[in-house]
Structure formats: structure tokens, C-alpha cells
Coordinates of C-alpha atoms in Angstrom, one line a residue:
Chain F
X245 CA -37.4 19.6 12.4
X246 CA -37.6 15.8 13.8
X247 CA -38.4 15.0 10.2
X248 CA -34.9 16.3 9.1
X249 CA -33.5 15.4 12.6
X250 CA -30.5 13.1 11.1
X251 CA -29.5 16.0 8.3
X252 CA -29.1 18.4 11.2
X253 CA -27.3 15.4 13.3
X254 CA -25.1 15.0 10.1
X255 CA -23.9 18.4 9.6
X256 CA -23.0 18.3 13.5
X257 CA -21.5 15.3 12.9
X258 CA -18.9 16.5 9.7
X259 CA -18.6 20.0 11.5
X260 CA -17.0 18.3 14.4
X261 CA -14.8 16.1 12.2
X262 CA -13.5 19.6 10.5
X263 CA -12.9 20.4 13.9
X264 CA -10.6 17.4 15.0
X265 CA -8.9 17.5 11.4
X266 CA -7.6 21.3 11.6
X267 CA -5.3 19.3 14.2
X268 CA -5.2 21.6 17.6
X269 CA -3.8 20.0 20.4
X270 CA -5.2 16.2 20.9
X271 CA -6.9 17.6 24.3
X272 CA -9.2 19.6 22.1
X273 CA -9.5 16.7 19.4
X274 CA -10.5 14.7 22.1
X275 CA -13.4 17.3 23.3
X276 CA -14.9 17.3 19.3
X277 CA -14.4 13.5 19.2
X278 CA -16.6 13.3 22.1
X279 CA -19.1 15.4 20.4
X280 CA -19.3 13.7 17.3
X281 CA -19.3 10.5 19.3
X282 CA -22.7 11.5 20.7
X283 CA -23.8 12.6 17.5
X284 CA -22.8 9.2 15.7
X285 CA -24.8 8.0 18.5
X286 CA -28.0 9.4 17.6
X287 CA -27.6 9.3 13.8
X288 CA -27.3 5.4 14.7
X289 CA -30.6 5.8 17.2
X290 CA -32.4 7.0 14.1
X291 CA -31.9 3.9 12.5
X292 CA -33.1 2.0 14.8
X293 CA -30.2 1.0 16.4
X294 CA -30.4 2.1 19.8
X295 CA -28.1 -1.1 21.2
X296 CA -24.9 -0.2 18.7
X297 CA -25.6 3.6 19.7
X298 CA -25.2 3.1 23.2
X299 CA -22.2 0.6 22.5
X300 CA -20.8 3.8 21.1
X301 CA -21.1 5.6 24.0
X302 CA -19.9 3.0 26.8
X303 CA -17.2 1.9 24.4
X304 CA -16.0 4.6 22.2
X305 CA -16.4 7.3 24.5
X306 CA -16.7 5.4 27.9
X307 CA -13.4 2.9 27.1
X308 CA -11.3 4.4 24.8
X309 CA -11.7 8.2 24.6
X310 CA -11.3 7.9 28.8
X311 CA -7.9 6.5 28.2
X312 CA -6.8 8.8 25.2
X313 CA -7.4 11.7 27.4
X314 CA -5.7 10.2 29.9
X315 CA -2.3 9.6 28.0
X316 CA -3.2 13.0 26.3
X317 CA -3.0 15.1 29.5
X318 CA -0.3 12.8 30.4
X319 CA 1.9 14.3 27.4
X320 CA 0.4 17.5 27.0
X321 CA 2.6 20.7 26.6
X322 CA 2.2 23.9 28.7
X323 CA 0.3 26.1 26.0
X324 CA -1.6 23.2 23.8
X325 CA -3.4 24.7 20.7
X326 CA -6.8 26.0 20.8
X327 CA -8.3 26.7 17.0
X328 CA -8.2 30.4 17.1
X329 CA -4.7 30.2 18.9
X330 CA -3.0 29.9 15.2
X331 CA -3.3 31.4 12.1
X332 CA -3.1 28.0 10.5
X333 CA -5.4 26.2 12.3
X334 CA -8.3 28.4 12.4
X335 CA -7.9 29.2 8.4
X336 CA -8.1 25.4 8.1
X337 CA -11.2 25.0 10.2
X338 CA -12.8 27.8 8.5
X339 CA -12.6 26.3 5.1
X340 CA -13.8 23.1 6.6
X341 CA -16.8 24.9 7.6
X342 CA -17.1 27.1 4.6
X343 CA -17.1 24.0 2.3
X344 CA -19.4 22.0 4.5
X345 CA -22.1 25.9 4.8
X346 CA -21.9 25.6 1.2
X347 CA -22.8 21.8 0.7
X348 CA -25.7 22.0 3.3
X349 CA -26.9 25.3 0.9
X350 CA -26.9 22.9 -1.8
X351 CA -28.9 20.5 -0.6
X352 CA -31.2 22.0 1.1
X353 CA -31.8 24.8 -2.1
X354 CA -31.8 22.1 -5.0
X355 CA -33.8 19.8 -6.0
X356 CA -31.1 16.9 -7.1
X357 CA -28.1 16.3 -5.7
X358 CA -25.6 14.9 -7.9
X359 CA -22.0 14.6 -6.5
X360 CA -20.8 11.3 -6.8
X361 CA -24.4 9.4 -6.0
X362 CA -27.5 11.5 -6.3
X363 CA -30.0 11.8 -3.6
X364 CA -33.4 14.2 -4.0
X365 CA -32.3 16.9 -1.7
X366 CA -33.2 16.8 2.0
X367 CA -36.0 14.4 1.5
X368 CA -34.0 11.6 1.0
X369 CA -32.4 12.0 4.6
X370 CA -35.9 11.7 6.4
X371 CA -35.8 8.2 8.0
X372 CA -39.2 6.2 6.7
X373 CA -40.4 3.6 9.6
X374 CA -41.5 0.8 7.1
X375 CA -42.6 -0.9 10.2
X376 CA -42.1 -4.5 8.7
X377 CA -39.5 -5.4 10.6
X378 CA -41.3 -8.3 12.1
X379 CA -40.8 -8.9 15.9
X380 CA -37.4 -8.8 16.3
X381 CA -35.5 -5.6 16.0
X382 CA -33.2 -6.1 12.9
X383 CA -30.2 -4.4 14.5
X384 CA -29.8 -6.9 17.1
X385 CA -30.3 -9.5 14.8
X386 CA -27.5 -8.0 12.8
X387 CA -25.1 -8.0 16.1
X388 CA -26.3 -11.7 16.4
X389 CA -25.0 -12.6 12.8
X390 CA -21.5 -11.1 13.1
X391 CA -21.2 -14.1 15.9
X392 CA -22.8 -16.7 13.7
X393 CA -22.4 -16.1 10.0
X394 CA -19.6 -13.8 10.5
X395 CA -17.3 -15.6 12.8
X396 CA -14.4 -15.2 10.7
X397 CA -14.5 -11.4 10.8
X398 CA -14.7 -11.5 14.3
X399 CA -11.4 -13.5 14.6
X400 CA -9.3 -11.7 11.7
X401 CA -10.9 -7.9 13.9
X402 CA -9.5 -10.0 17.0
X403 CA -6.0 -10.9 15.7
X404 CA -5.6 -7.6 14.2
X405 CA -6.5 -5.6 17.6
X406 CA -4.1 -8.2 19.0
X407 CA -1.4 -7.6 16.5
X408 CA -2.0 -4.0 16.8
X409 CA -1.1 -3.7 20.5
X410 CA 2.4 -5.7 19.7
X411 CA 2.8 -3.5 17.2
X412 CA 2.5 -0.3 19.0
X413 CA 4.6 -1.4 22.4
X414 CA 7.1 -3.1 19.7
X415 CA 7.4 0.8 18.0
X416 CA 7.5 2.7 21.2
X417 CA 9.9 0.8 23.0
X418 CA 13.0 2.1 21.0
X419 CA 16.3 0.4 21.4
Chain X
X102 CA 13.2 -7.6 18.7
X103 CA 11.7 -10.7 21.0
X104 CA 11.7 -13.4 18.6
X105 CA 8.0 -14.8 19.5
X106 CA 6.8 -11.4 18.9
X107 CA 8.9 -10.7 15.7
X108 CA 7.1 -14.1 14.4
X109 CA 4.0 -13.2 15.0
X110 CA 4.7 -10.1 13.8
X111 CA 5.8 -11.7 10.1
X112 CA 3.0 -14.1 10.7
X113 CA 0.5 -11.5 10.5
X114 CA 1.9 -9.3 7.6
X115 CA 1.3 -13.1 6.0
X116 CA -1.9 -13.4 7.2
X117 CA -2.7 -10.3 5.8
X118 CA -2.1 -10.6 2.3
X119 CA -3.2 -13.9 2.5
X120 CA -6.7 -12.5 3.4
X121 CA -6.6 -9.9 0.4
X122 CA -6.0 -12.8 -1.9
X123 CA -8.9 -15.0 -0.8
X124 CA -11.4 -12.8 0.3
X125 CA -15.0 -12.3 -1.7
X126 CA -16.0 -9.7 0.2
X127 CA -15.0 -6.0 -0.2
X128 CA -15.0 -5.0 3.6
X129 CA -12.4 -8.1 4.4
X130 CA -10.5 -7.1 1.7
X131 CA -10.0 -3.6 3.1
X132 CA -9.5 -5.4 6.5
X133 CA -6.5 -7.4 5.0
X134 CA -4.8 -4.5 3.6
X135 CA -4.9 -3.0 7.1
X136 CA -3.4 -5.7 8.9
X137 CA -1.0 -6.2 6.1
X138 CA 0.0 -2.5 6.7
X139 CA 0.0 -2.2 10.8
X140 CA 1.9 -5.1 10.6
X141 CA 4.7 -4.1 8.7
X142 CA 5.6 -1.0 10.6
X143 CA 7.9 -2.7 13.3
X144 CA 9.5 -4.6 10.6
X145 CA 10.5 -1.3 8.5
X146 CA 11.7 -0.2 12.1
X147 CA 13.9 -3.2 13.0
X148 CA 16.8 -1.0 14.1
X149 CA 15.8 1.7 16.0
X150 CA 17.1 5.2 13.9
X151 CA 15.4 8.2 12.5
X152 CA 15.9 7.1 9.0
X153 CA 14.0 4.5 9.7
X154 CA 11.2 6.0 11.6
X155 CA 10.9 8.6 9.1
X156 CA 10.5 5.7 6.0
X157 CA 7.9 3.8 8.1
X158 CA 6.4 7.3 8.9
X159 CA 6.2 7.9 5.0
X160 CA 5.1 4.1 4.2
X161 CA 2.4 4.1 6.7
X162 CA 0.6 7.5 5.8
X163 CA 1.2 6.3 1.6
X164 CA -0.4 3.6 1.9
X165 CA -3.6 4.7 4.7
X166 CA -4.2 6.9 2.4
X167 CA -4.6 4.7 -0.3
X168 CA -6.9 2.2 2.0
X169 CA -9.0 5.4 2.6
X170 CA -9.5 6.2 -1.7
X171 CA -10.1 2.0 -1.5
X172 CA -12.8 2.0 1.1
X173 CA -14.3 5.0 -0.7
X174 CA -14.1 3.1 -4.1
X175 CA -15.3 0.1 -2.2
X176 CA -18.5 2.3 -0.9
X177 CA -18.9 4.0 -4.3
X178 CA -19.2 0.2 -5.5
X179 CA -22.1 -0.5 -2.9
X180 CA -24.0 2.6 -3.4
X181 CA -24.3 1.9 -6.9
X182 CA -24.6 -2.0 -7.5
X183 CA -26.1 -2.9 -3.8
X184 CA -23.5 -6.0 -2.8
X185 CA -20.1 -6.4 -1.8
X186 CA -18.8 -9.2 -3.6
X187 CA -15.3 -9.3 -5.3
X188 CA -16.7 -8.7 -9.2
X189 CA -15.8 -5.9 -11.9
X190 CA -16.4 -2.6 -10.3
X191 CA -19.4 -1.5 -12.5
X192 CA -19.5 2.2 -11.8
X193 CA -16.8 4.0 -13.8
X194 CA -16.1 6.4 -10.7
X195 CA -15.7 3.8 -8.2
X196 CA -13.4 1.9 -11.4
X197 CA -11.2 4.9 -11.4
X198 CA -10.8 5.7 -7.4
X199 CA -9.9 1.9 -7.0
X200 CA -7.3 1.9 -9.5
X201 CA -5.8 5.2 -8.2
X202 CA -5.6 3.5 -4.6
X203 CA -4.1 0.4 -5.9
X204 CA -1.9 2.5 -7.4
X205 CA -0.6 4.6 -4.3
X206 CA -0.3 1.1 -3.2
X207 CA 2.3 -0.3 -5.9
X208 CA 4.2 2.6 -6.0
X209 CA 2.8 3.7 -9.6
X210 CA 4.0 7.1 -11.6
X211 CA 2.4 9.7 -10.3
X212 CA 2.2 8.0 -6.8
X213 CA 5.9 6.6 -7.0
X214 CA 7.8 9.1 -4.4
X215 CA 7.5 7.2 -1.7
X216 CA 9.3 4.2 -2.9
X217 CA 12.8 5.2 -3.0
X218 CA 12.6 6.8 -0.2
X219 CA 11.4 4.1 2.1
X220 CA 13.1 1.6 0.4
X221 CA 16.7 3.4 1.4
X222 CA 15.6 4.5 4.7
X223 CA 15.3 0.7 5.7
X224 CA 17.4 -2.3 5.8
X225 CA 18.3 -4.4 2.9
X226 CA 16.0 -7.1 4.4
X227 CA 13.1 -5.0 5.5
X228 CA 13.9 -3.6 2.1
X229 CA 13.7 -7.3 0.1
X230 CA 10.0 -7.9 2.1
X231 CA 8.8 -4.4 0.7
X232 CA 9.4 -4.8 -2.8
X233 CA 8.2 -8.3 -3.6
X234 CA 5.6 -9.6 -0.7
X235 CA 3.6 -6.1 -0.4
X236 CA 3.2 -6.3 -4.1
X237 CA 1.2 -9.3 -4.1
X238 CA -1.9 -8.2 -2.4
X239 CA -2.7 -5.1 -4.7
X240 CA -1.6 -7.0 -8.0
X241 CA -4.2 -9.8 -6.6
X242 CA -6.9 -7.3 -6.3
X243 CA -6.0 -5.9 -9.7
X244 CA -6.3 -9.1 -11.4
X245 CA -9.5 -9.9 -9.4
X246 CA -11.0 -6.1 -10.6
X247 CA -8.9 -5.9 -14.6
X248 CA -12.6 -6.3 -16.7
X249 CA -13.4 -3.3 -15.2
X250 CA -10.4 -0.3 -15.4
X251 CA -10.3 2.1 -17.3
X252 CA -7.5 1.3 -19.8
X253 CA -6.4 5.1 -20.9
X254 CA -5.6 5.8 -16.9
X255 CA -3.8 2.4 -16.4
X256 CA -1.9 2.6 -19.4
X257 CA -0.8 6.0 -18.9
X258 CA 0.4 5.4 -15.2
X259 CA 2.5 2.2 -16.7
X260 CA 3.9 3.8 -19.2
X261 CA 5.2 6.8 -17.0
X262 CA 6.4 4.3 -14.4
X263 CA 8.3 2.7 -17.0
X264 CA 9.9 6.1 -17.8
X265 CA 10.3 7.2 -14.2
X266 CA 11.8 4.0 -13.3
X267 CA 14.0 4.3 -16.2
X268 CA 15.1 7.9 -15.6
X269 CA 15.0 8.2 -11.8
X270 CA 17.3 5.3 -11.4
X271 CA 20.1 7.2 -13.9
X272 CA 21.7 9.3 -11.1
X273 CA 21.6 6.8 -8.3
X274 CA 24.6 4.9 -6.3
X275 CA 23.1 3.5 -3.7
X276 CA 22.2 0.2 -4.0
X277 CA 18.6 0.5 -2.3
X278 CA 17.6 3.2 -4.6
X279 CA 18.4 2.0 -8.1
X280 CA 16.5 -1.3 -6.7
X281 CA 13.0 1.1 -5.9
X282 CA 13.2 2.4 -9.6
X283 CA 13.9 -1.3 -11.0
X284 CA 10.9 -2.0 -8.8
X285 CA 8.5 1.0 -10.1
X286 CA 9.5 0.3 -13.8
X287 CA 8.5 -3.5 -13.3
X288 CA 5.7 -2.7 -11.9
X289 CA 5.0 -0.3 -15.3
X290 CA 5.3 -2.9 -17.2
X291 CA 3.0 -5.4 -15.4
X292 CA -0.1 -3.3 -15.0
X293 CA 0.8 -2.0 -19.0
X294 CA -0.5 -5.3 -20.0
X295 CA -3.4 -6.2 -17.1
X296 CA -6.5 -5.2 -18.7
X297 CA -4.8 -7.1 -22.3
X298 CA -4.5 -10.8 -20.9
X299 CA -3.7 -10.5 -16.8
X300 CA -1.8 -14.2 -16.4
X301 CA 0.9 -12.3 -18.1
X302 CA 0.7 -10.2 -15.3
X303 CA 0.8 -12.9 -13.2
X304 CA 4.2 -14.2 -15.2
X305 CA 5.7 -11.2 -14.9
X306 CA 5.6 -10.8 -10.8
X307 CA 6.6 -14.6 -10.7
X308 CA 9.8 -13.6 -13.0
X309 CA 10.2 -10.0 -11.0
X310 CA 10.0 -11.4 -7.3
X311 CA 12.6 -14.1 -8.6
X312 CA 14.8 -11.8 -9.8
X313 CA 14.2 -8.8 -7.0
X314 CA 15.0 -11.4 -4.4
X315 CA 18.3 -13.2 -6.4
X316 CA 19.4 -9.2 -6.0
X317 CA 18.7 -8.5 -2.7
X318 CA 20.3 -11.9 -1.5
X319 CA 23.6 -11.1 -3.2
X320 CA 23.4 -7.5 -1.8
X321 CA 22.5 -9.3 1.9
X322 CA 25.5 -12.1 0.9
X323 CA 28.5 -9.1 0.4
X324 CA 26.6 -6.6 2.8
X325 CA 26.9 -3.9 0.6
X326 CA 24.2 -1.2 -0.1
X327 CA 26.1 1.1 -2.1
X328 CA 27.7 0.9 -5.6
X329 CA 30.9 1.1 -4.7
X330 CA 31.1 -1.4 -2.0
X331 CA 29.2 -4.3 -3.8
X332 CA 32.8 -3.2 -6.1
X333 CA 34.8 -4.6 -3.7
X334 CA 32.9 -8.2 -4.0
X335 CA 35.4 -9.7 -6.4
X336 CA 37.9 -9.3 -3.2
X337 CA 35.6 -10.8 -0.9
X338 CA 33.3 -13.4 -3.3
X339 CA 34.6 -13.7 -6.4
X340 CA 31.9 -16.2 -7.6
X341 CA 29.0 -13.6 -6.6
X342 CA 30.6 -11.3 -9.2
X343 CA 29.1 -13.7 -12.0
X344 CA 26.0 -14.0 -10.4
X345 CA 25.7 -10.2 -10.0
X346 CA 26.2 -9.7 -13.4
X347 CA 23.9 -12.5 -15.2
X348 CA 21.3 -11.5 -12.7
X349 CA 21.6 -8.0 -13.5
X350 CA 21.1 -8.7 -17.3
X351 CA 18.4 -10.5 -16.4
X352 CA 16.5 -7.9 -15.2
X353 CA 17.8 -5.5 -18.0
X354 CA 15.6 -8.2 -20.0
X355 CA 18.4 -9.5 -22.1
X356 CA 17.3 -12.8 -24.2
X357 CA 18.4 -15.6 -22.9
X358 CA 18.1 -14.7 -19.9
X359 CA 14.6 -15.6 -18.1
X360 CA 14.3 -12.0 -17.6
X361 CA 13.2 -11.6 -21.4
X362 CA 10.3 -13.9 -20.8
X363 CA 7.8 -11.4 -20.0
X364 CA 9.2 -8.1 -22.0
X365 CA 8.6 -10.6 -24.7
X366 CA 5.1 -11.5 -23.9
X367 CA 3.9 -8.7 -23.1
X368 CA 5.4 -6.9 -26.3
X369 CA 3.5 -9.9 -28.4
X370 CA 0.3 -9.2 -26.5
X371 CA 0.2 -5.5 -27.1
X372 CA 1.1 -5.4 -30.6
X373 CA -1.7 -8.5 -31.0
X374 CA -3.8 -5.4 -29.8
X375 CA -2.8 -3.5 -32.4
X376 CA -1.0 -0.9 -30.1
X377 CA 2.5 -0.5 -32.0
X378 CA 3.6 3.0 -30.5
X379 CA 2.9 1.7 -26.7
X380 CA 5.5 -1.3 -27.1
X381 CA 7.8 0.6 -29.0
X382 CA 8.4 3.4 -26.5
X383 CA 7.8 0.4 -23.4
X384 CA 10.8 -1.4 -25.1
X385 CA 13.0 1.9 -25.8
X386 CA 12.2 3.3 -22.1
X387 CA 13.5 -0.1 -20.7
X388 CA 16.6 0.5 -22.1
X389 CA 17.4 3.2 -19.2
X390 CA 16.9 0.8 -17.0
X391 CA 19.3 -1.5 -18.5
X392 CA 22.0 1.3 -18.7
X393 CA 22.2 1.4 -15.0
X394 CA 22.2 -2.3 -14.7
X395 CA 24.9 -2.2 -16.9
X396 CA 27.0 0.5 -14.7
X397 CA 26.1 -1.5 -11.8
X398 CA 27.3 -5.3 -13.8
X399 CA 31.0 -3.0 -15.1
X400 CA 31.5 -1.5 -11.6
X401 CA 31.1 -5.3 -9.9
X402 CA 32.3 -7.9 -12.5
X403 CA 33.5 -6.5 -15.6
X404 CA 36.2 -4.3 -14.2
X405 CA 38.1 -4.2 -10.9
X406 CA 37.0 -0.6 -10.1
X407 CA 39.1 1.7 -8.3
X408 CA 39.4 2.8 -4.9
X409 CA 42.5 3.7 -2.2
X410 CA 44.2 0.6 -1.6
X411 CA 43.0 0.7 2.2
X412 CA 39.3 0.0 1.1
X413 CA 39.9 -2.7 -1.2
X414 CA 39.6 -5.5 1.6
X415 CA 36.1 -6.0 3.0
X416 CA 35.3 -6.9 6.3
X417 CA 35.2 -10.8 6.7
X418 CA 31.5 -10.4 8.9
X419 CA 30.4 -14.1 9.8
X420 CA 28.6 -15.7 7.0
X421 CA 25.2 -14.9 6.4
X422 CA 22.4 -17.7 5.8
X423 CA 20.9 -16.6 2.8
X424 CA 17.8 -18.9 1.8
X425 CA 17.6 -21.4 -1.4
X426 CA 20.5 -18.8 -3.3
X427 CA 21.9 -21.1 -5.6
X428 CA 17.8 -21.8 -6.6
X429 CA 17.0 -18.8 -7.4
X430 CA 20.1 -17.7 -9.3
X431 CA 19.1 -20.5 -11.8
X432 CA 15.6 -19.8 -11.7
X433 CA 16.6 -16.0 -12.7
X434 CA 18.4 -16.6 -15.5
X435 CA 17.5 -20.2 -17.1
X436 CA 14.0 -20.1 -17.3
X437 CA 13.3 -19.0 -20.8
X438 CA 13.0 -21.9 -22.4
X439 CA 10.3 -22.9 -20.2
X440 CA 8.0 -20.2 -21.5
X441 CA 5.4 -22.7 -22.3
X442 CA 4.8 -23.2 -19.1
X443 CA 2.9 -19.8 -18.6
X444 CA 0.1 -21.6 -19.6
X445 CA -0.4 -23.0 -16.2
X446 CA -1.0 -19.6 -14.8
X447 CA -4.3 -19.1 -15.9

């Protein structure tokens, strides 16, 4: 199983999305978002990159999710939707599921996979360490670069979280 | 709005596009879109009803959406060719999801319904910075991406804007409206001739963002946004009536008008192509375009239309600045005999 480990981590991941997108109430969004933060977290780990996983988590889930629940249960209603509460939303989140059972099926019955890129099956998932990643961990090098080679993506990410903020207090405050 | 805010605000939607244009690389690209589109919610919304909330509602999930089909054409793109650089998309699927999204993004036949609707919802300003500056970032890319589409999709969603533009704008009186179907037809006839030589692409925006803003000036000027107010000009502006009309036959594409510049070109570029049935029906479809220009050039300036004799004075609101008018009035209808000069938009 730890072979296959990020397949299984996958499906989680993509069953939690169906989850969020079959829109119940954004308490209950919130709940799979935290899920398929964690999950993103690993899938990341088994990569190698154990420093952006657990920026997801302090972040993501520590930063931001704290404060959407927060303004969520600030503005929630008296009954919020659960997925089984309405017809709607549980035939939505059942398709979701259906259509992801049936994709897993294929992939793990087949030999080829050819949807829009082929990949050999599950086989292709499996993470190889190459091990020749010298001494220093690529990831980190990677979050070194963004601040050396990519500085001008971290100032247009910058301005537009900056912009972003105007933008929402300039559509919220009304008249 | 604050006005430091509402600058930086305009600033960004700038900086945005600006980034789209110049960019090499696929993600920053995408990035620019983004902040071209989060930035130009509050300035759909400038006056706070729900017509337009609901247009900025409809603008901002059109064109997410079509940043979502980009990023996937953009991922498509890596998956198969292993970089991010700004070249022809070499994977056919990836080809075809990109030109769908820039699509959405234009305001193309079949991704056209948002247009009208936005564009009425808003006001005539919001309305002028719609049609002309978003177009420049997804033309850009376009351009940037033309070795690469597929012609038979491309040329089918030109020539059903051209005939959607044409035909949608029949039944219209409001002033907003017929200007979203002017806008979807032009844009038919820009990407019709994109993957045949793209600087007439290029001439054609010039032309259309000339014209497109000369119109929404003189709509800004009289403050009118329906047909039979901008009616009541010759009581109010009697010189504006003239420049309604030529700059309506303009972009009806009459000849010697500067609006017959690129109808011309592009028509000599297709049939150099050996496509004769594809310029015949462009030309004959833009003739329903030129009807309601027409309706709208008789109702203004041609004839003193009627109304009840209360209605026929127009409140005298304090004059509106309207930026370089008298510029582009004789930019909009004088330029064609400096077609030659589309040589230096290669």
C-alpha cells in the first residue's frame, strides 16, 4: 500500500473536492477543505516537500481556513445544509463520487490510461527516490529561487493580494 | 468611491493586461488575467444597484471560468512539450481548450451571452472600459498563440459572431446593447482573419477601439443610453448629431470612412486564400449590422424623431469632460487613406 500511497491520497483528495463542490453550507465546505488540506499536505510530503506541506497546514489551514470559519459561523443560518439534507445536493455528490469510483476502476484495471495524457495505470503514481538530488533538498532550493530568480512573481502575487483586499472591502461596503 | 483607491484600482486592471502582453511565461500570463479580472469588479460596480451586482456577478464567473479552461490548456501545454514559454501550443487538445477560453474571454458566438447583458447592466463608462481595454489582453495572447489554432473552430466561432452580432442587435433600443452586438461582430471579424495574417488583426482592434470609444464618448457627451434619448441630441448638441452619424457609418464599414479599412483587408486577405464563400457571407452578414446603425444614424441626425412635446428638451446636466473627442472623431472616420500605414504593425 505505501507504494501506491499518493493514488490513495489522490482519490481522498478529489473525493473531498466533490464534497466542497456539491455546495452544502460553507461550515461543511470548510470541514472537507480541511480534509483535503491535509491530504494536499501529504501528497506534497511524498514529493519530498515536507517544508511547503507544512506551510500548507500553518497557512492554509492554520491562517486562513481559522478565519473563514470564523466569518462562516459569523453568518451562518439556523438550519445550514448537510449533503444528505437535500435532494440536490446529495444527487450531486453522488455523481461526483460515481464518476471519480469509476475513474479509479479504470486505472487501476487497465493497463493504459489515455484521457487527455496517458500514464501506465497505477504504476506511474508510485513515487521513485532517484536519490540524486545532491545535498541540498531541491524543494527548498525551489522556495529559495521564487525570492531570487522569481522576484517579479513575488511582487505581481503581492500587488494582487493587495489589490484583492481593496477590492473586496471596496464591493462590500455598498453605498 | 475614494479616489486613491479608485486609482489604484484602474492602475491595477492596467497593470494587469499589461502583464498578459509582456509575459513569456504561461503561469504569469494566467496571473495577469486574474488581476485584470479581480480588478475590474469594483469598477463594473461603481454605483451600488442590483443591476450592477448582478452584471459583475455574470462577468466575473464568464470569465473565471474561462481562466480555469486557460490554466488547463496551459497544463495540457506542459504535460506534453515540458516548458512554459509563450510559443505555438503544440498539442492539438491543449490548441483547442486555449482558443475556447480565449473565446469565453472576448465574448465569441457560442460564448457571447454574457456580453449584452453586462454591458447594459453597467454604466456607460464602466461599459466603454469593457469593450475596448479587456479586449486587448486575450487578442494579445491570440496573436502570440495564431501558428497554432485550429482554423475550422476559429473560423466557425467568427463567422457565427459575425451573424449573432448582426442579428442580435436587430431588435435592440437601448443604447448599451446594440453597442455589445457591434462589439461581438467586430470581434468575428478580427479572429476570422487571425490565423490568415494576424497584424490585420491587429489593424482591426486599432480601428474598432477608435471607433467603440468615439461612440461611447458621444453617448457619455448627451447622456443618453437609449435610442430615443440620444433622439433628442439635435435639441441639446446639434453638432454631435453629425458626428453620430459619420461615426456610425463608420462602423457600418462604409468606404470612405476609416471604418472600411479593415472589412477591406481582411476581405483581400481571405479571398488571397482562396476562401470566396467565407468573405462573401462575412460581407453580406455585416450588412445587419449596418441596418441598425443606420436606424440608430435616422432616429439621431437624419430625421427630428418624434416624441410628446414635454420630452423634447434635455436636461442641461453640467458639461462633461470627455477626453481627446474632437481626435478621435477624425481619427474614426478620415483614416483610410492612410492604409499604407498598416505596414508598421507588424
Amino acid at each position: 500500500m505505501m507504494t501506491y500511497i499518493v493514488f490513495i491520497l489522490s482519490v481522498i483528495f478529489v473525493v473531498s473536492f466533490v464534497g466542497f463542490s456539491s455546495k452544502p453550507s460553507p461550515i461543511y465546505g470548510g470541514l472537507v477543505l480541511i480534509v483535503s488540506g491535509g491530504v494536499g499536505c501529504g501528497i506534497i510530503m511524498n514529493f519530498g516537500g515536507s517544508f511547503l506541506g507544512l506551510m500548507v497546514f500553518l497557512i492554509y489551514l492554520g491562517g486562513m481556513l481559522v478565519v473563514f470559519g470564523y466569518t462562516t459561523a459569523m453568518a451562518t443560518e439556523q438550519y445550514p445544509e448537510v449533503w444528505v439534507s437535500n435532494t440536490t445536493v446529495m444527487g450531486v455528490f453522488l455523481l461526483g463520487l460515481l464518476m471519480e469510483v469509476m475513474l479509479v476502476l479504470y486505472v487501476l484495471k487497465g493497463e493504459e490510461v489515455g484521457v487527455v495524457f496517458k500514464f501506465s495505470g497505477v504504476g506511474d503514481w508510485a513515487i521513485y527516490d532517484t536519490g540524486d538530488s545532491g545535498v541540498f533538498s531541491e524543494e527548498i532550493m525551489g522556495v529559495a529561487a521564487l525570492y531570487s530568480y522569481g522576484a517579479w512573481v513575488v511582487i505581481v502575487t503581492g500587488w494582487s493580494l493587495l489589490v484583492g483586499v481593496l477590492v473586496i472591502l471596496e464591493v462590500t461596503r455598498g453605498d | 468611491m475614494n479616489p486613491l483607491i479608485f486609482t489604484t484600482i484602474l492602475m491595477t486592471v492596467l497593470l494587469g493586461t499589461m502583464i498578459v502582453m509582456m509575459s513569456s511565461h504561461w503561469l504569469m500570463i494566467w496571473i495577469g488575467f486574474e488581476m485584470n479580472l479581480l480588478a475590474i469588479i469594483p469598477i463594473l460596480m461603481k454605483k451600488y444597484n442590483p443591476r450592477t451586482m448582478e452584471a459583475s456577478t455574470k462577468y466575473f464567473l464568464t470569465q473565471a471560468t474561462a481562466s480555469m479552461l486557460l490554466m488547463m490548456a496551459i497544463i495540457i501545454n506542459l504535460m506534453h512539450s515540458g516548458q512554459w514559454t509563450i510559443t505555438k501550443v503544440f498539442n492539438p487538445t491543449a490548441s483547442i481548450i486555449m482558443t475556447s477560453a480565449l473565446a469565453m474571454k472576448l465574448g465569441l458566438t457560442p460564448f457571447h451571452f454574457w456580453v449584452p447583458e453586462v454591458t447594459q447592466g453597467i454604466s456607460l463608462t464602466s461599459g466603454l472600459i469593457l469593450l475596448t481595454w479587456q479586449k486587448l489582453a486575450p487578442m494579445s495572447i491570440l496573436y502570440q498563440i495564431s501558428p497554432s489554432i485550429n482554423l475550422n473552430i476559429l473560423l466557425t466561432m467568427a463567422v457565427l459572431s459575425i451573424l449573432v452580432g448582426g442579428w442580435g442587435g436587430l431588435n435592440q433600443t437601448q443604447l448599451r446593447k446594440i453597442m455589445a452586438y457591434s462589439s461581438i461582430a467586430h470581434m468575428g471579424w478580427m479572429t476570422a482573419v487571425l490565423v490568415y495574417n494576424p497584424t490585420l488583426t491587429m489593424l482591426n482592434m486599432l480601428i474598432y477601439i477608435m471607433m467603440t470609444l468615439t461612440m461611447f464618448m458621444l453617448f457619455i457627451h448627451s447622456s443618453s443610453t437609449t435610442m430615443l434619448s440620444l433622439s433628442h441630441t439635435w435639441n441639446k448638441t446639434p453638432l454631435t448629431t453629425t458626428l453620430i452619424l459619420i461615426t456610425l457609418l463608420s462602423m457600418g464599414g462604409l468606404p470612405p470612412l476609416s471604418g472600411f479599412m479593415p472589412k477591406w483587408m481582411i476581405i483581400q486577405e481571405l479571398t488571397k486564400n482562396s476562401s470566396i464563400i467565407l468573405p462573401t457571407l462575412m460581407a453580406i452578414m455585416a450588412l445587419l449590422n449596418l441596418y441598425f446603425y443606420m436606424r440608430l444614424t435616422y432616429s439621431t441626425s437624419l430625421t427630428m424623431f418624434p416624441s410628446t412635446n414635454n420630452m423634447k428638451m434635455k436636461w442641461q446636466f453640467e458639461t462633461k469632460r470627455i477626453t481627446l473627442l474632437p481626435p478621435l472623431i477624425v481619427m474614426s472616420s478620415l483614416l483610410l487613406p492612410l492604409t499604407p500605414m498598416l505596414s508598421i504593425l507588424d
